[in-house]
Each structure stands twice: as structure tokens, then as C-alpha cells.
N, CA, C and O atoms as a Tinker XYZ file with bonds, in Angstrom:
   140  protein
     1  N      0.844000   -1.176000    0.000000    73     2
     2  CA     0.000000    0.000000    0.000000    64     1     3
     3  C      0.890000    1.239000    0.000000    63     2     4     5
     4  O      1.816000    1.335000    0.805000    81     3
     5  N      0.623000    2.170000   -0.878000    73     3     6
     6  CA     1.394000    3.408000   -0.984000    64     5     7
     7  C      0.845000    4.458000   -0.019000    63     6     8     9
     8  O     -0.344000    4.474000    0.296000    81     7
     9  N      1.727000    5.317000    0.433000    73     7    10
    10  CA     1.330000    6.429000    1.299000    64     9    11
    11  C      1.110000    7.671000    0.465000    63    10    12    13
    12  O      1.759000    7.874000   -0.561000    81    11
    13  N      0.193000    8.495000    0.918000    73    11    14
    14  CA    -0.089000    9.776000    0.292000    64    13    15
    15  C      0.183000   10.849000    1.333000    63    14    16    17
    16  O     -0.357000   10.802000    2.438000    81    15
    17  N      1.024000   11.823000    0.978000    73    15    18
    18  CA     1.334000   12.923000    1.887000    64    17    19
    19  C      0.619000   14.175000    1.383000    63    18    20    21
    20  O      0.571000   14.435000    0.181000    81    19
    21  N      0.071000   14.938000    2.311000    73    19    22
    22  CA    -0.638000   16.162000    1.977000    64    21    23
    23  C     -0.014000   17.302000    2.765000    63    22    24    25
    24  O      0.107000   17.228000    3.987000    81    23
    25  N      0.382000   18.358000    2.059000    73    23    26
    26  CA     0.916000   19.546000    2.700000    64    25    27
    27  C     -0.037000   20.702000    2.517000    63    26    28    29
    28  O     -0.570000   20.907000    1.426000    81    27
    29  N     -0.257000   21.461000    3.574000    73    27    30
    30  CA    -1.156000   22.621000    3.515000    64    29    31
    31  C     -0.409000   23.831000    4.049000    63    30    32    33
    32  O      0.119000   23.810000    5.160000    81    31
    33  N     -0.372000   24.889000    3.241000    73    31    34
    34  CA     0.252000   26.154000    3.634000    64    33    35
    35  C     -0.868000   27.169000    3.825000    63    34    36    37
    36  O     -1.544000   27.544000    2.867000    81    35
    37  N     -1.059000   27.607000    5.050000    73    35    38
    38  CA    -2.140000   28.531000    5.382000    64    37    39
    39  C     -1.587000   29.946000    5.413000    63    38    40    41
    40  O     -0.583000   30.213000    6.073000    81    39
    41  N     -2.248000   30.857000    4.695000    73    39    42
    42  CA    -1.840000   32.261000    4.732000    64    41    43
    43  C     -3.072000   33.154000    4.769000    63    42    44    45
    44  O     -4.203000   32.671000    4.752000    81    43
    45  N     -2.847000   34.425000    4.819000    73    43    46
    46  CA    -3.941000   35.382000    4.977000    64    45    47
    47  C     -4.869000   35.428000    3.765000    63    46    48    49
    48  O     -6.085000   35.526000    3.929000    81    47
    49  N     -4.318000   35.358000    2.552000    73    47    50
    50  CA    -5.124000   35.529000    1.344000    64    49    51
    51  C     -5.546000   34.227000    0.676000    63    50    52    53
    52  O     -6.570000   34.194000   -0.006000    81    51
    53  N     -4.775000   33.148000    0.859000    73    51    54
    54  CA    -5.123000   31.863000    0.255000    64    53    55
    55  C     -4.431000   30.721000    0.989000    63    54    56    57
    56  O     -3.494000   30.938000    1.757000    81    55
    57  N     -4.902000   29.509000    0.743000    73    55    58
    58  CA    -4.312000   28.304000    1.310000    64    57    59
    59  C     -3.832000   27.447000    0.151000    63    58    60    61
    60  O     -4.580000   27.229000   -0.802000    81    59
    61  N     -2.605000   26.959000    0.212000    73    59    62
    62  CA    -2.037000   26.109000   -0.832000    64    61    63
    63  C     -2.024000   24.662000   -0.347000    63    62    64    65
    64  O     -1.680000   24.380000    0.801000    81    63
    65  N     -2.407000   23.751000   -1.242000    73    63    66
    66  CA    -2.466000   22.331000   -0.919000    64    65    67
    67  C     -1.639000   21.570000   -1.952000    63    66    68    69
    68  O     -1.714000   21.857000   -3.147000    81    67
    69  N     -0.845000   20.594000   -1.487000    73    67    70
    70  CA    -0.067000   19.764000   -2.408000    64    69    71
    71  C     -0.124000   18.317000   -1.955000    63    70    72    73
    72  O      0.024000   18.023000   -0.769000    81    71
    73  N     -0.342000   17.404000   -2.914000    73    71    74
    74  CA    -0.354000   15.967000   -2.674000    64    73    75
    75  C      0.923000   15.377000   -3.243000    63    74    76    77
    76  O      1.309000   15.695000   -4.368000    81    75
    77  N      1.592000   14.504000   -2.460000    73    75    78
    78  CA     2.842000   13.885000   -2.900000    64    77    79
    79  C      2.796000   12.385000   -2.601000    63    78    80    81
    80  O      2.115000   11.946000   -1.674000    81    79
    81  N      3.536000   11.602000   -3.406000    73    79    82
    82  CA     3.644000   10.173000   -3.151000    64    81    83
    83  C      4.852000    9.879000   -2.266000    63    82    84    85
    84  O      5.529000   10.800000   -1.809000    81    83
    85  N      5.123000    8.583000   -2.023000    73    83    86
    86  CA     6.243000    8.180000   -1.158000    64    85    87
    87  C      7.594000    8.671000   -1.651000    63    86    88    89
    88  O      8.497000    8.918000   -0.852000    81    87
    89  N      7.735000    8.812000   -2.959000    73    87    90
    90  CA     9.015000    9.222000   -3.551000    64    89    91
    91  C      9.222000   10.731000   -3.515000    63    90    92    93
    92  O     10.301000   11.207000   -3.868000    81    91
    93  N      8.218000   11.488000   -3.100000    73    91    94
    94  CA     8.320000   12.941000   -3.066000    64    93    95
    95  C      7.897000   13.603000   -4.355000    63    94    96    97
    96  O      8.105000   14.802000   -4.537000    81    95
    97  N      7.292000   12.821000   -5.273000    73    95    98
    98  CA     6.800000   13.388000   -6.532000    64    97    99
    99  C      5.467000   14.092000   -6.293000    63    98   100   101
   100  O      4.573000   13.534000   -5.658000    81    99
   101  N      5.336000   15.311000   -6.801000    73    99   102
   102  CA     4.088000   16.055000   -6.664000    64   101   103
   103  C      3.033000   15.432000   -7.557000    63   102   104   105
   104  O      3.256000   15.253000   -8.755000    81   103
   105  N      1.886000   15.102000   -6.984000    73   103   106
   106  CA     0.782000   14.507000   -7.732000    64   105   107
   107  C     -0.244000   15.551000   -8.145000    63   106   108   109
   108  O     -0.794000   15.494000   -9.244000    81   107
   109  N     -0.496000   16.499000   -7.259000    73   107   110
   110  CA    -1.460000   17.558000   -7.548000    64   109   111
   111  C     -1.197000   18.708000   -6.584000    63   110   112   113
   112  O     -0.724000   18.500000   -5.467000    81   111
   113  N     -1.507000   19.916000   -7.026000    73   111   114
   114  CA    -1.417000   21.073000   -6.148000    64   113   115
   115  C     -2.423000   22.111000   -6.601000    63   114   116   117
   116  O     -2.726000   22.229000   -7.788000    81   115
   117  N     -2.937000   22.861000   -5.637000    73   115   118
   118  CA    -3.917000   23.901000   -5.949000    64   117   119
   119  C     -3.984000   24.881000   -4.786000    63   118   120   121
   120  O     -3.478000   24.611000   -3.697000    81   119
   121  N     -4.617000   26.026000   -5.036000    73   119   122
   122  CA    -4.797000   27.053000   -4.009000    64   121   123
   123  C     -6.293000   27.286000   -3.787000    63   122   124   125
   124  O     -7.104000   27.185000   -4.707000    81   123
   125  N     -6.625000   27.598000   -2.548000    73   123   126
   126  CA    -7.998000   27.917000   -2.182000    64   125   127
   127  C     -7.998000   29.325000   -1.615000    63   126   128   129
   128  O     -7.291000   29.597000   -0.645000    81   127
   129  N     -8.783000   30.232000   -2.204000    73   127   130
   130  CA    -8.814000   31.594000   -1.665000    64   129   131
   131  C     -9.476000   31.634000   -0.285000    63   130   132   133
   132  O    -10.420000   30.892000   -0.016000    81   131
   133  N     -8.972000   32.501000    0.573000    73   131   134
   134  CA    -9.567000   32.702000    1.881000    64   133   135
   135  C    -10.728000   33.671000    1.734000    63   134   136   137
   136  O    -10.620000   34.697000    1.063000    81   135
   137  N    -11.801000   33.339000    2.352000    73   135   138
   138  CA   -13.009000   34.186000    2.254000    64   137   139
   139  C    -13.123000   35.054000    3.485000    63   138   140
   140  O    -14.065000   35.838000    3.602000    81   139
């Protein structure tokens, strides 16, 4: 079974999210605006 790592960077104007696999390869990333 593979592991999935999720990183979240919280800031005043937006939040950044990144998904990575066991090898450290980025699978997906996106930003969510803060309301």
C-alpha cells in the first residue's frame, strides 16, 4: 500500500495544498482563496 502525503500552507489571502507520493513526486497542487 502506498502512502499519500498532503501539505497545507495557510496564509492570509489563500491556502495552498499539495499531494505527494512516497518518492516525493508532486501529484497535484492547488490554491484555495480565503473568504
